[in-house]
Structures are given as structure tokens and as C-alpha cells.
């Protein structure tokens, strides 16, 4: 027994790892062939968050989103139903839309190459040949459609015919955030950033707070338990010493006097009226759907963070800030202190992710090692391994 382990104490219910765990192979974070494997096994088989429903506010509005070589087209029909297709014409495969958002004319979707015309439901309505050729049946050439789920004002699409059940792609029951009335929230601010790291580096950083005291001095003050490098009470092996202590340093939640993730801890928006006292006290609640998005709720705003891989070592992060419409309609209210605070935290995370990425190439570095506080990274990496081997 090592000197270290003879002194070990772990209270029942302790969440941390009890042995060091081998992390994923370093090459998984930069090898182009492996990146392709992950696109195929993970990104093309799970639900991907595309945009808020409000981005398709009128019938015939559309957005497109590129995920590596795959271009997704989402359009709202005249019947108000959103549908997703590959952004590809059935004739000779031209891309149908070249812009990332817009509105189709009432004629429908017209291919820019030889003007085949489709309905918003994807039916081929018209070709342009004088004679289509004997036996040609336009009903056999609809757009390639994709599963789409519109949930609480969020549009998700999957690049596969058989995605996992939508509810199962979240880490909590999806009605857990119902008190935030998310279908009715409006986007008050957006932010986009390209990070020079593999998409998994971002998620791993998201899944631990071992870095919080060093990387996030302001956040560590606002959320005192983060300042102890822990995510929650039972992450401390001796948590029972403070089991009944309501000090946020042990119990989690925001520092005394603070209510929201803003520069001074004061809420910037109208408080969500239905949120429970307990959830208010916690100050934040995370709902995660790997690989593409996490949603964080606060007492007065909701943050949606979407990730998209742009390359083996390049990831795009897009953030949307959602508020009750009355917050945005009130000229007396200024949301900038929420945006500024988040900006600081996300910039710190982005920078440290790039630092992590840079070191991964070292020739002798075969893989890292996970420490006790990194139990959630272990779950993430186990999920990655399972996805890579899933038939
Ligand atoms: S490729 Fe679309 S009409 Fe020819
Ligand atoms: Fe962080």
C-alpha cells in the first residue's frame, strides 16, 4: 500500500473516482482519420441542435447548417411544421441553398442549377426538361428528408434515419426545465467563437471543475464550491464533515447575496415566475445533450451553448441568451452584465481548451490520466468509446 492510499478516507456517497483512469488516446484529438470516424459514429448518428424555432418565424423561412461535408436544410412549411432535408437536389446533387438563412418564394424550393422545383414538404413538383424521359416518375425524387424534433422552441435534426430516442439524448428528464417556459423565451443576445481545439476537449473541460479555481477567478467567487474545485457537495471525499452545512462553499449554489450569473450577481431580467425556491437558490441548472449542446438556466435568463466541429482541431461555439419577452421589451433593463460575465467565463474556457489542445501532440504523450474529480469526464469518454464501437 502506498503512503498515499493508507490515509485515504471516502465517505459513503462520494462521487469521485477511486482509482486513476486512462483517458482517451491522444491521437483521438487530432488524427484526421479518427476525426472522420467520430463524425460518422457520433455526429451523424445523434440529435444535433440547429437553432431556435424563432429563427424560422414564418412559413417558408429556412436555415442551413453545415456539419463537415453534410449540409442540412430546415424549412418551415405553409402548415407551420418545420422539416429537415439534406441541402441537395435530387437531379445531379447541387446544393439547393447557398445562404445560411432566408425565405423561399411561394413557388417553393428551386434548385439554382437546372431549376427543379420542390414543395416545402420536399416533393419534387417540376423538372425543366422538355420531355422527362419515358418512365420518369417525379414522385420517386423527393428531397432526402431527415428526422426533426421541435421541442420547447429548440429545433434538433439527426443525420440518420434512426436516431436514438430524443428524450434519451439528454442527461436529465427533459421536463426538468419546464419551469423556465422555454418555448416562450426570446433570444436577447448571441455570441460565436471559433476555438482551436477538438470538440471533445471542450466537453471534457465542461465536465470538471478541477480547473475552476485557477482558470475562473470570478466564477469561483460567484459559485464558492467551484472555488474548491468541486461541482457538488459529494465530490469532496470527506463531505460528511459538512453534510448539514448550508454555506454555499459546501452546499453549492451562489455566494450570499448573489442571484444570477452576472457581473454583480444581481439579476438583469424579469425572474422566471414558476422556478422553485430550491432551483433559485442553486443559481444554475445544466441540461446536456452531447455532442452538440448544453442549456444552462439561471433565475432570469437561459444560456444555450451549441458546439459544431469544424475540423479535427477546430470547434465552433455559438451561444444564445434567452429571456422572457418582457425583459427584452423593457428599455429600463440592461442585459449586458449577464453577457459580460458569461463572456469572461467562456473566454477563459476557450483559451484553456486551446492550451490543452496544443500540448496533446507531444510524441511521448499516449494519453492522459483522469483524477478523482474528473468522474464526469470518465462518463463522457465511456460514452465516446461506446459510440465508436456501436454497430
Ligand atoms: S442539379 Fe438541381 S436541377 Fe439540376
Ligand atoms: Fe470552465
Short mmCIF file of C-alpha atoms in Angstrom, two decimals, residues 99-245:
data_model
loop_
_atom_site.label_atom_id
_atom_site.label_comp_id
_atom_site.label_asym_id
_atom_site.label_seq_id
_atom_site.Cartn_x
_atom_site.Cartn_y
_atom_site.Cartn_z
CA UNK A 99 -27.05 31.17 -47.74
CA UNK A 100 -27.36 30.23 -44.09
CA UNK A 101 -30.86 31.67 -43.70
CA UNK A 102 -33.62 33.17 -45.80
CA UNK A 103 -37.14 32.74 -47.04
CA UNK A 104 -38.27 30.78 -50.08
CA UNK A 105 -40.68 32.36 -52.57
CA UNK A 106 -44.21 31.00 -52.67
CA UNK A 107 -43.16 28.84 -55.64
CA UNK A 108 -41.16 26.71 -53.19
CA UNK A 109 -37.57 25.48 -53.32
CA UNK A 110 -35.95 25.95 -56.71
CA UNK A 111 -32.56 24.44 -57.45
CA UNK A 112 -30.08 27.07 -58.69
CA UNK A 113 -28.62 24.68 -61.31
CA UNK A 114 -31.42 23.46 -63.62
CA UNK A 115 -34.38 24.83 -61.67
CA UNK A 116 -36.01 21.66 -60.42
CA UNK A 117 -38.74 22.85 -58.10
CA UNK A 118 -39.73 21.27 -54.78
CA UNK A 119 -42.53 21.88 -52.29
CA UNK A 120 -41.67 22.79 -48.70
CA UNK A 121 -42.53 19.20 -47.85
CA UNK A 122 -39.75 18.08 -50.16
CA UNK A 123 -41.91 16.80 -53.03
CA UNK A 124 -40.47 17.30 -56.50
CA UNK A 125 -43.09 19.42 -58.28
CA UNK A 126 -41.43 20.20 -61.57
CA UNK A 127 -38.41 19.46 -63.70
CA UNK A 128 -37.30 21.64 -66.62
CA UNK A 129 -36.74 19.05 -69.36
CA UNK A 130 -38.98 19.33 -72.42
CA UNK A 131 -39.64 15.60 -72.03
CA UNK A 132 -38.70 14.00 -68.73
CA UNK A 133 -37.95 10.62 -70.39
CA UNK A 134 -40.12 7.52 -70.53
CA UNK A 135 -40.82 6.06 -67.13
CA UNK A 136 -39.54 9.05 -65.16
CA UNK A 137 -41.71 9.48 -62.10
CA UNK A 138 -41.18 12.70 -60.16
CA UNK A 139 -42.68 11.10 -57.05
CA UNK A 140 -39.56 8.96 -56.86
CA UNK A 141 -37.35 12.03 -56.44
CA UNK A 142 -38.36 13.88 -53.30
CA UNK A 143 -35.69 15.66 -51.27
CA UNK A 144 -33.76 13.42 -48.89
CA UNK A 145 -35.52 14.04 -45.60
CA UNK A 146 -34.13 13.94 -42.07
CA UNK A 147 -35.72 13.41 -38.63
CA UNK A 148 -36.50 16.69 -36.88
CA UNK A 149 -37.74 17.39 -33.37
CA UNK A 150 -39.07 20.77 -32.34
CA UNK A 151 -39.05 20.87 -28.56
CA UNK A 152 -39.55 23.87 -26.28
CA UNK A 153 -38.56 26.27 -29.03
CA UNK A 154 -35.44 24.29 -29.98
CA UNK A 155 -35.01 22.55 -33.33
CA UNK A 156 -32.93 19.38 -33.43
CA UNK A 157 -32.10 17.32 -36.51
CA UNK A 158 -30.37 13.97 -36.90
CA UNK A 159 -28.34 12.93 -39.93
CA UNK A 160 -29.61 9.40 -39.73
CA UNK A 161 -32.92 7.68 -40.29
CA UNK A 162 -32.78 6.05 -36.89
CA UNK A 163 -31.56 8.45 -34.23
CA UNK A 164 -31.75 7.47 -30.55
CA UNK A 165 -35.00 8.44 -28.78
CA UNK A 166 -34.91 12.21 -28.42
CA UNK A 167 -35.54 12.24 -24.64
CA UNK A 168 -32.68 9.81 -24.10
CA UNK A 169 -30.16 12.15 -25.61
CA UNK A 170 -30.37 14.41 -22.54
CA UNK A 171 -28.76 13.76 -19.18
CA UNK A 172 -31.87 14.78 -17.19
CA UNK A 173 -35.56 14.18 -17.78
CA UNK A 174 -36.38 16.74 -20.45
CA UNK A 175 -39.28 18.18 -18.49
CA UNK A 176 -36.82 19.18 -15.75
CA UNK A 177 -36.57 22.68 -17.19
CA UNK A 178 -40.29 23.19 -17.79
CA UNK A 179 -40.47 25.90 -15.12
CA UNK A 180 -38.36 28.09 -17.39
CA UNK A 181 -41.13 28.16 -20.04
CA UNK A 182 -38.53 27.79 -22.71
CA UNK A 183 -40.87 27.69 -25.68
CA UNK A 184 -41.83 31.30 -24.98
CA UNK A 185 -38.35 32.75 -24.44
CA UNK A 186 -36.77 35.19 -26.86
CA UNK A 187 -33.14 35.48 -27.95
CA UNK A 188 -31.63 38.61 -26.42
CA UNK A 189 -28.04 38.16 -27.47
CA UNK A 190 -25.85 35.78 -29.44
CA UNK A 191 -22.16 35.14 -29.49
CA UNK A 192 -19.99 32.99 -31.73
CA UNK A 193 -16.42 31.89 -31.26
CA UNK A 194 -14.07 29.53 -33.03
CA UNK A 195 -11.87 27.57 -30.66
CA UNK A 196 -8.66 25.87 -31.77
CA UNK A 197 -9.38 22.56 -30.12
CA UNK A 198 -11.00 19.23 -30.78
CA UNK A 199 -14.69 19.17 -29.84
CA UNK A 200 -14.03 16.60 -27.08
CA UNK A 201 -11.54 18.91 -25.38
CA UNK A 202 -14.38 21.38 -24.94
CA UNK A 203 -16.72 18.77 -23.43
CA UNK A 204 -14.06 17.44 -21.11
CA UNK A 205 -13.37 20.91 -19.79
CA UNK A 206 -17.13 21.35 -19.36
CA UNK A 207 -17.27 18.19 -17.29
CA UNK A 208 -14.90 19.13 -14.49
CA UNK A 209 -14.25 21.98 -12.12
CA UNK A 210 -10.76 20.97 -11.15
CA UNK A 211 -9.72 23.89 -13.36
CA UNK A 212 -12.16 26.37 -11.84
CA UNK A 213 -10.03 27.93 -9.08
CA UNK A 214 -7.10 28.54 -11.45
CA UNK A 215 -8.92 29.39 -14.66
CA UNK A 216 -12.10 31.14 -13.47
CA UNK A 217 -11.30 33.50 -10.56
CA UNK A 218 -14.57 35.44 -10.96
CA UNK A 219 -16.76 32.37 -11.30
CA UNK A 220 -15.01 30.76 -8.34
CA UNK A 221 -16.13 33.74 -6.27
CA UNK A 222 -19.70 33.64 -7.50
CA UNK A 223 -20.02 29.88 -7.01
CA UNK A 224 -17.90 29.15 -3.94
CA UNK A 225 -17.97 25.36 -4.32
CA UNK A 226 -16.36 25.80 -7.77
CA UNK A 227 -13.64 27.70 -5.94
CA UNK A 228 -12.94 24.43 -4.10
CA UNK A 229 -12.52 22.69 -7.49
CA UNK A 230 -15.74 20.75 -6.92
CA UNK A 231 -19.02 20.62 -8.79
CA UNK A 232 -21.16 19.50 -5.89
CA UNK A 233 -21.13 18.58 -2.22
CA UNK A 234 -20.38 14.90 -2.52
CA UNK A 235 -17.39 15.45 -4.80
CA UNK A 236 -15.45 16.01 -1.58
CA UNK A 237 -14.27 12.66 -0.17
CA UNK A 238 -14.89 13.96 3.36
CA UNK A 239 -18.20 15.60 2.51
CA UNK A 240 -19.91 14.28 5.63
CA UNK A 241 -17.88 16.68 7.78
CA UNK A 242 -20.08 19.42 6.30
CA UNK A 243 -23.14 17.38 5.38
CA UNK A 244 -25.54 19.76 7.10
CA UNK A 245 -23.63 22.96 6.37
#
